[in-house]
PDB file of C-alpha atoms in Angstrom:
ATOM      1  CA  UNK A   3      -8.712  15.467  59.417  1.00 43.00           C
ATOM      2  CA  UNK A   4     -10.824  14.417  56.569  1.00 46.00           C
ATOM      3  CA  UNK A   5      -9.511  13.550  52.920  1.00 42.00           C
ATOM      4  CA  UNK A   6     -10.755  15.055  50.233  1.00 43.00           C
ATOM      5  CA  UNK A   7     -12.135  12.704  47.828  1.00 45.00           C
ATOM      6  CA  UNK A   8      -9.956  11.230  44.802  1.00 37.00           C
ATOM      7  CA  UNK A   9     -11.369  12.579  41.587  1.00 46.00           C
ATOM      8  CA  UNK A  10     -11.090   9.490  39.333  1.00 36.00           C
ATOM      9  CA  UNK A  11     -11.546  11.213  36.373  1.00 42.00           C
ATOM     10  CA  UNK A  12      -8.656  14.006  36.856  1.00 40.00           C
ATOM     11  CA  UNK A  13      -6.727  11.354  37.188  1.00 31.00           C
ATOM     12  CA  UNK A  14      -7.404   9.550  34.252  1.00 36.00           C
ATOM     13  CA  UNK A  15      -7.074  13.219  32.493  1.00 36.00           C
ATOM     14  CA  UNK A  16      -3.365  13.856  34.270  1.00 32.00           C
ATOM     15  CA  UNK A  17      -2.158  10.343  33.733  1.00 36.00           C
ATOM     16  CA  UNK A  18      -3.422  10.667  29.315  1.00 39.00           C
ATOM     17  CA  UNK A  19      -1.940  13.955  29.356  1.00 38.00           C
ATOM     18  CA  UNK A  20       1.322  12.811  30.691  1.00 32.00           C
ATOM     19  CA  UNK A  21       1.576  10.034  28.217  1.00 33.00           C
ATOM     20  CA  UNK A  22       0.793  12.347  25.271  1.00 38.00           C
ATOM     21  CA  UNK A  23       3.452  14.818  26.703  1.00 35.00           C
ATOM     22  CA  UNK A  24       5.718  11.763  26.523  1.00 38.00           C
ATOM     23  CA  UNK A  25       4.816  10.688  22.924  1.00 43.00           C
ATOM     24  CA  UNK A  26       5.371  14.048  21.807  1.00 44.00           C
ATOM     25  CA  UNK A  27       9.004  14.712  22.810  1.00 37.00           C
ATOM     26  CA  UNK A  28       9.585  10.881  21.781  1.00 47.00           C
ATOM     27  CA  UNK A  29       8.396  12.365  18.064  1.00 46.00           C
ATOM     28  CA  UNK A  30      10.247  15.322  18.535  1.00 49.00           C
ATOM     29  CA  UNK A  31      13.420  13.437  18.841  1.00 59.00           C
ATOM     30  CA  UNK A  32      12.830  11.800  15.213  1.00 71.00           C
ATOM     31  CA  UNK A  33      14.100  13.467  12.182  1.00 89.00           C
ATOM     32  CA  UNK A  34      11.500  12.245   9.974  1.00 94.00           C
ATOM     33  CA  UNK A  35       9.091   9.612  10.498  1.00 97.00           C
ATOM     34  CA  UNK A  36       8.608   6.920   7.395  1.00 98.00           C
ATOM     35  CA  UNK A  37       5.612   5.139   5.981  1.00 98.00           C
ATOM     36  CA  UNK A  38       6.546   1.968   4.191  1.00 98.00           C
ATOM     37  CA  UNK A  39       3.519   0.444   1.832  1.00 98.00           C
ATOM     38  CA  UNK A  40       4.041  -3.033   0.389  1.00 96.00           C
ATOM     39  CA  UNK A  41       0.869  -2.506  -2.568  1.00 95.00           C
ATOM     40  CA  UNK A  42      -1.597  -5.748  -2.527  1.00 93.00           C
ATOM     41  CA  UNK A  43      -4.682  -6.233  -3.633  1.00 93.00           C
ATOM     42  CA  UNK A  44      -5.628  -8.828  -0.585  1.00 94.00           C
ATOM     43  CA  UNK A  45      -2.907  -8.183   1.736  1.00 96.00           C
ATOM     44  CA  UNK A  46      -1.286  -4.370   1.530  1.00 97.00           C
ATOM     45  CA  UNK A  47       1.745  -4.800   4.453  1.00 97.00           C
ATOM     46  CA  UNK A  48       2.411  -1.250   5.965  1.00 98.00           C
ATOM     47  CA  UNK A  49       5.196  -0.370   8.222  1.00 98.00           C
ATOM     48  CA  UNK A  50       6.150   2.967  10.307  1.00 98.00           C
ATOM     49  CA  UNK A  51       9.822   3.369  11.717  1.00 98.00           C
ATOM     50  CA  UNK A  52      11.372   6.659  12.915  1.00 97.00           C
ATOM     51  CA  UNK A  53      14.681   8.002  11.656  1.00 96.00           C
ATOM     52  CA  UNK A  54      17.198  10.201  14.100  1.00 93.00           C
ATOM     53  CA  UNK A  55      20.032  10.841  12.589  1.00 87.00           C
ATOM     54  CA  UNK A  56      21.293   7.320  10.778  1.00 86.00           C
ATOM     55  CA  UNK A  57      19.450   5.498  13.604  1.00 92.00           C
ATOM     56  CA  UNK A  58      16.457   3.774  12.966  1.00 96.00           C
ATOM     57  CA  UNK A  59      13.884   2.277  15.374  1.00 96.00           C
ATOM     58  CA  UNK A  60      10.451   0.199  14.756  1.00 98.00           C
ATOM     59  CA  UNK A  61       7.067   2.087  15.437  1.00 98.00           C
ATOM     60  CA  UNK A  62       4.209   0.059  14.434  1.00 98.00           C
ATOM     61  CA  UNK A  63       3.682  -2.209  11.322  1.00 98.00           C
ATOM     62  CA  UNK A  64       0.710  -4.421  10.030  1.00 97.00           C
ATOM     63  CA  UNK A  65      -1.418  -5.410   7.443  1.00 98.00           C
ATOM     64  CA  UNK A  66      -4.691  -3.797   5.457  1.00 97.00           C
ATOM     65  CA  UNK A  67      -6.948  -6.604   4.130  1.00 95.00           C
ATOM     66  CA  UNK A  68      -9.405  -7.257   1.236  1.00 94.00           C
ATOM     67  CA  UNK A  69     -11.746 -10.376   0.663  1.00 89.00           C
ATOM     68  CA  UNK A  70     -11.275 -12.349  -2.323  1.00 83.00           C
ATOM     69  CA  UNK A  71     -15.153 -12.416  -2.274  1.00 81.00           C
ATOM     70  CA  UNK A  72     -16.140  -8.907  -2.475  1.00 84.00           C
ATOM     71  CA  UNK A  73     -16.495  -6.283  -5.579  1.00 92.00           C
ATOM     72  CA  UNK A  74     -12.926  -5.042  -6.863  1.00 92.00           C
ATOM     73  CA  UNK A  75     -14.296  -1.554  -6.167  1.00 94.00           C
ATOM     74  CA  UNK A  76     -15.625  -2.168  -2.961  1.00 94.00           C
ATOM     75  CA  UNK A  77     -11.848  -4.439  -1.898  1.00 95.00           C
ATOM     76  CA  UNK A  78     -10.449  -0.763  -3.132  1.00 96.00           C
ATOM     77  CA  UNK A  79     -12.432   1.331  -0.826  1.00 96.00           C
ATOM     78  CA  UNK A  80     -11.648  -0.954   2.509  1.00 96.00           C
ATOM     79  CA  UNK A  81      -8.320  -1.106   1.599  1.00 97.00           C
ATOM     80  CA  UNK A  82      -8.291   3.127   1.289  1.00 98.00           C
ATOM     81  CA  UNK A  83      -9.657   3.383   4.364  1.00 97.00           C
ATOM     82  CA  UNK A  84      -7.713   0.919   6.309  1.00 98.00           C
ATOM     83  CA  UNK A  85      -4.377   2.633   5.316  1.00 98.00           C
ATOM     84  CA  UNK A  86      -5.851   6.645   5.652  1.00 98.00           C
ATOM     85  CA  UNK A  87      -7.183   5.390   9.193  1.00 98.00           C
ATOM     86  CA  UNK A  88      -3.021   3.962   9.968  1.00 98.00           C
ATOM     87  CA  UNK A  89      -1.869   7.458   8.413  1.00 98.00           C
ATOM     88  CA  UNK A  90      -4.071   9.446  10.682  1.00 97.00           C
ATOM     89  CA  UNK A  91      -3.119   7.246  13.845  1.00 98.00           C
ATOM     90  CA  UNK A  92       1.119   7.539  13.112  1.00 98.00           C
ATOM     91  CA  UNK A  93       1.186  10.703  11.247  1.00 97.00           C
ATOM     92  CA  UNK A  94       3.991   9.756   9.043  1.00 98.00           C
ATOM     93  CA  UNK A  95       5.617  12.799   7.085  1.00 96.00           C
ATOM     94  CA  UNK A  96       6.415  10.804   4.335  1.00 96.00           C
ATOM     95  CA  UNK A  97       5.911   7.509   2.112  1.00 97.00           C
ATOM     96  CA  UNK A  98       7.303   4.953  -0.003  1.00 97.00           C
ATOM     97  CA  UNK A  99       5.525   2.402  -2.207  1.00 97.00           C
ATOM     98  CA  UNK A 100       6.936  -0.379  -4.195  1.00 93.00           C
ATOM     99  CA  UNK A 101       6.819  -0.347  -7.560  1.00 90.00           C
ATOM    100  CA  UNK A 102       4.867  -2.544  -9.314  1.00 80.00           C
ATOM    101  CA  UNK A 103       6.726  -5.712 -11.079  1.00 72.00           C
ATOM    102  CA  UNK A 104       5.257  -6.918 -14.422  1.00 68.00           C
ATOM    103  CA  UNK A 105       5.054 -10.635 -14.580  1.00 69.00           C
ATOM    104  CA  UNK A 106       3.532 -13.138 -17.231  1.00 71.00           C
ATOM    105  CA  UNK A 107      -0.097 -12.729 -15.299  1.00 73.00           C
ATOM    106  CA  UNK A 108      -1.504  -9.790 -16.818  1.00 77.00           C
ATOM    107  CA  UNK A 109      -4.936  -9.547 -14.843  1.00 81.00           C
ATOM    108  CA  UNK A 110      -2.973 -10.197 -11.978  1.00 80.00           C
ATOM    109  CA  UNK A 111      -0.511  -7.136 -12.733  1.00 85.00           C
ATOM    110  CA  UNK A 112      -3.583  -4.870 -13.308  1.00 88.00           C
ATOM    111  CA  UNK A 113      -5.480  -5.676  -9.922  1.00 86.00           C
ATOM    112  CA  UNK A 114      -1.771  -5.177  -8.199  1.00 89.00           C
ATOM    113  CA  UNK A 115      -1.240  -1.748  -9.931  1.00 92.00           C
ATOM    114  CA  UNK A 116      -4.976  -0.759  -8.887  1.00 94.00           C
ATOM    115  CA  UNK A 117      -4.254  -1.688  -5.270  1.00 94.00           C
ATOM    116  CA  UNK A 118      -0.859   0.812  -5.456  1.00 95.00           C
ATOM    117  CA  UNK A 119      -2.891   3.423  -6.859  1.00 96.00           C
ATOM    118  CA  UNK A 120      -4.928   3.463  -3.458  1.00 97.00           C
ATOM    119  CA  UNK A 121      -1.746   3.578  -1.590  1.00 97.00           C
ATOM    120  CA  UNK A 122      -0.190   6.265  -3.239  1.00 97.00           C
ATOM    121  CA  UNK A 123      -3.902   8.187  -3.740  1.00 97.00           C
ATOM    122  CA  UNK A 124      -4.316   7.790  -0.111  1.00 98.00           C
ATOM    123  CA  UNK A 125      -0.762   8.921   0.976  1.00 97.00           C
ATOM    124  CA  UNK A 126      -1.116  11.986  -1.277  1.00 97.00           C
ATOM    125  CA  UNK A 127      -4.333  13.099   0.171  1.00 97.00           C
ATOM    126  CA  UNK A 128      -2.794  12.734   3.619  1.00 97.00           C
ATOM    127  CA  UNK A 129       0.023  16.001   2.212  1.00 97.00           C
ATOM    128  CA  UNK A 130       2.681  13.477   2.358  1.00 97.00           C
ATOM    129  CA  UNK A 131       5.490  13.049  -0.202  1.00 95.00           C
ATOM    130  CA  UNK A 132       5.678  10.051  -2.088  1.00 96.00           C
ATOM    131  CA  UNK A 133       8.548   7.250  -2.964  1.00 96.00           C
ATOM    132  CA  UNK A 134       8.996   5.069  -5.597  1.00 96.00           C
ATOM    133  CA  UNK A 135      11.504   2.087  -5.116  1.00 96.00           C
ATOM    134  CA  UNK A 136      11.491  -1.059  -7.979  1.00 94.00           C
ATOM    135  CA  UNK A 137      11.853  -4.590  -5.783  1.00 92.00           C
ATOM    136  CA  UNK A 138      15.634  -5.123  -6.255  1.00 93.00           C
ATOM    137  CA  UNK A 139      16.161  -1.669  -4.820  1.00 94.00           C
ATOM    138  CA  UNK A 140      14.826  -2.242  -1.729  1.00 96.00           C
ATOM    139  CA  UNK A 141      16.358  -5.496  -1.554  1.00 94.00           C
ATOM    140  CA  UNK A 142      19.624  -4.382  -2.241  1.00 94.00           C
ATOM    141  CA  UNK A 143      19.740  -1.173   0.562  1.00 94.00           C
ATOM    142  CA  UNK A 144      18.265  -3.378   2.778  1.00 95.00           C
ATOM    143  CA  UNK A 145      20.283  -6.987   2.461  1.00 94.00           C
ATOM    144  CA  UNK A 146      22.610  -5.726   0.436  1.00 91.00           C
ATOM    145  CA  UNK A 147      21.291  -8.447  -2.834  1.00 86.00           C
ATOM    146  CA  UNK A 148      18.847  -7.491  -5.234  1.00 85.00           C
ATOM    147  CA  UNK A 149      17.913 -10.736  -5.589  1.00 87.00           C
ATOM    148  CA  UNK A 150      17.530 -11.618  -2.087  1.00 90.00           C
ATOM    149  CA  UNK A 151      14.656 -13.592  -0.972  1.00 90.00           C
ATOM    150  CA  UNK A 152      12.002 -13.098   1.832  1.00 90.00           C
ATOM    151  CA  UNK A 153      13.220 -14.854   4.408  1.00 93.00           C
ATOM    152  CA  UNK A 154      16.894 -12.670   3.695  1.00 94.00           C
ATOM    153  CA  UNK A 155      14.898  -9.462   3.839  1.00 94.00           C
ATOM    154  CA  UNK A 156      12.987 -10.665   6.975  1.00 95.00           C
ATOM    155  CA  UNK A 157      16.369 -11.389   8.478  1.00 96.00           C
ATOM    156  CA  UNK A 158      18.003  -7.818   8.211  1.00 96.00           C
ATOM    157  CA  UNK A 159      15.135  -5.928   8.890  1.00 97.00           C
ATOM    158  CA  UNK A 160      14.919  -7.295  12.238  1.00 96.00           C
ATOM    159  CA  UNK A 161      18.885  -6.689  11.984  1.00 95.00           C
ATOM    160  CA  UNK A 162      17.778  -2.618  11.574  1.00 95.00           C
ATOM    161  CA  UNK A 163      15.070  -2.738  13.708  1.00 97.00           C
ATOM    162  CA  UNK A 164      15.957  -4.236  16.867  1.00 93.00           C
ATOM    163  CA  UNK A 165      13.196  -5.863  18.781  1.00 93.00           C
ATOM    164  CA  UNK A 166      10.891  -5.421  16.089  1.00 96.00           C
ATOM    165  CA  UNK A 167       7.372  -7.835  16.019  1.00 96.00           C
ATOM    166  CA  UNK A 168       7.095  -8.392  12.854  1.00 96.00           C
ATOM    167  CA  UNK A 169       3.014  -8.877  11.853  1.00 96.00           C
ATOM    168  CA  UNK A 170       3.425 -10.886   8.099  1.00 95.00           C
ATOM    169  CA  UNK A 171       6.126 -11.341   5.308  1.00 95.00           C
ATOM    170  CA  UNK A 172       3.753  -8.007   3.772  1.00 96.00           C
ATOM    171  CA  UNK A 173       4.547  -5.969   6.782  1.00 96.00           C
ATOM    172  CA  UNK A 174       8.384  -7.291   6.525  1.00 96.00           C
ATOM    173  CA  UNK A 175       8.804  -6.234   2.981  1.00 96.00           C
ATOM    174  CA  UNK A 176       7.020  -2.939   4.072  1.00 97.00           C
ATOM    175  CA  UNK A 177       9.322  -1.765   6.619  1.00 98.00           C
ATOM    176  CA  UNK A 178      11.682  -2.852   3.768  1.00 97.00           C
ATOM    177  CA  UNK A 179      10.581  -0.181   2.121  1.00 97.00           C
ATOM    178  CA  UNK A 180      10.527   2.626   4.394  1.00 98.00           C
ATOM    179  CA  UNK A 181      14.163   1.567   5.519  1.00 97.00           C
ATOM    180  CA  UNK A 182      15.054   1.838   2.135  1.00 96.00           C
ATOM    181  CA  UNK A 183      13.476   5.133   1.550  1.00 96.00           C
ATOM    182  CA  UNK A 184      15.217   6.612   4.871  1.00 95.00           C
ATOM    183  CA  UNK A 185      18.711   5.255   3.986  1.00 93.00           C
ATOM    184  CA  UNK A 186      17.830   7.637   0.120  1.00 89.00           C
ATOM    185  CA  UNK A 187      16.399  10.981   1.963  1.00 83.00           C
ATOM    186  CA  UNK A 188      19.598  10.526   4.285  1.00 71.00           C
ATOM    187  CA  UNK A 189      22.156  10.295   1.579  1.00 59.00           C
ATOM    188  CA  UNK A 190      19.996  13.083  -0.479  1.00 52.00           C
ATOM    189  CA  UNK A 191      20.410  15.123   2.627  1.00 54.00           C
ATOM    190  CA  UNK A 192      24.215  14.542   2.837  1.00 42.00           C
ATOM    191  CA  UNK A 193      24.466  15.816  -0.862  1.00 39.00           C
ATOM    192  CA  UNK A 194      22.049  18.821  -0.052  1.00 42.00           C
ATOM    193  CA  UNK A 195      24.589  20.082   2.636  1.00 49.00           C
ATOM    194  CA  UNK A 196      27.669  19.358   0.478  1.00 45.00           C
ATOM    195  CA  UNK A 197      26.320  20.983  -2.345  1.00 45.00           C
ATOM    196  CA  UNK A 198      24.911  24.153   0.432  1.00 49.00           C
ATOM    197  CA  UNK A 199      28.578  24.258   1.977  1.00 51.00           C
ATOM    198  CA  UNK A 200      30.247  24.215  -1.963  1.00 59.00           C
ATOM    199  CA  UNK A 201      27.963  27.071  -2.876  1.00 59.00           C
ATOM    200  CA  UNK A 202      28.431  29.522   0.011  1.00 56.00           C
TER     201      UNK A 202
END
């Protein structure tokens, strides 16, 4: 009896579609999924995690870069485009950004503040809500310190994130960031439903 010939490219269509199918009930499971943005002007960290109840798990993290080199205006465009191209690729519904701490280098402030401005321009024009969390915030949901230092933030959010590969220190202190904004939507949550159950 003859076979019928293997269609290579059904295949390869089946196979994609079952790994989509896959990735979308993994998503499904996730209460919210969390964009974390470390702003910097040469190195912006990002990091994605999921959040399912008060369980959090690592999705992808990395870095958007900028040449010293180049045009300010022209480091600010790569630098949109870097981050809108990671939105479009995770699809996170939301986003926090660290705020921007004022030091004695005032040029150096301005550039930093520019290069947050992108991240929280390009988060907005993606329809996602926005987060603001000073340094010693972050540092103190996520180590518990808000003085702690990098290699203490490092630490705990491989603690939160089991298994995570974590790309830079920038990336680090961005998943920071989104674990920090998860742990304040949960707890706003919590005090949406208490105040929901005292009102009915």
């Amino acid at each position: 009896m003859a076979r019928t010939p293997l269609d290579v490219n059904k295949v390869l269509f089946t196979c994609s579609r079952f790994v989509l199918l896959q990735l979308q009930q993994e998503q499904k499971g996730a209460d919210m999924r969390v964009l974390g943005i470390d702003p910097g002007l040469r190195n912006m960290g990002w990091g994605v995690i999921d959040v399912s109840g008060t369980r959090l798990s690592h999705v992808a993290n990395g870095i958007c870069k900028s040449s010293t080199g180049d045009i300010l205006a022209e480091r600010l465009l790569l630098l949109h485009g870097q981050l809108a191209e990671v939105i479009e690729q995770y699809a996170p519904e939301t986003a926090a950004v660290e705020q921007t701490f004022v030091n004695k280098d005032g040029a150096g402030t301005l550039k930093l503040g520019q290069a947050r401005g992108i991240a929280m321009l390009v988060a907005a024009q993606a329809g996602l809500s926005v987060g603001e969390y000073a340094p010693n915030a972050v540092k103190k949901t996520v180590v518990g310190v808000g003085h702690a230092d990098k290699r203490q933030v490092d630490h705990m959010v491989r603690m939160q994130l089991p298994g995570v590969q974590i790309v830079g220190p920038d990336s680090a202190d961005a998943l920071a960031i989104a674990i920090c904004h998860a742990h304040h939507a949960q707890s706003q949550n919590h005090l949406d439903r208490a105040l929901a159950r005292a009102g009915a």
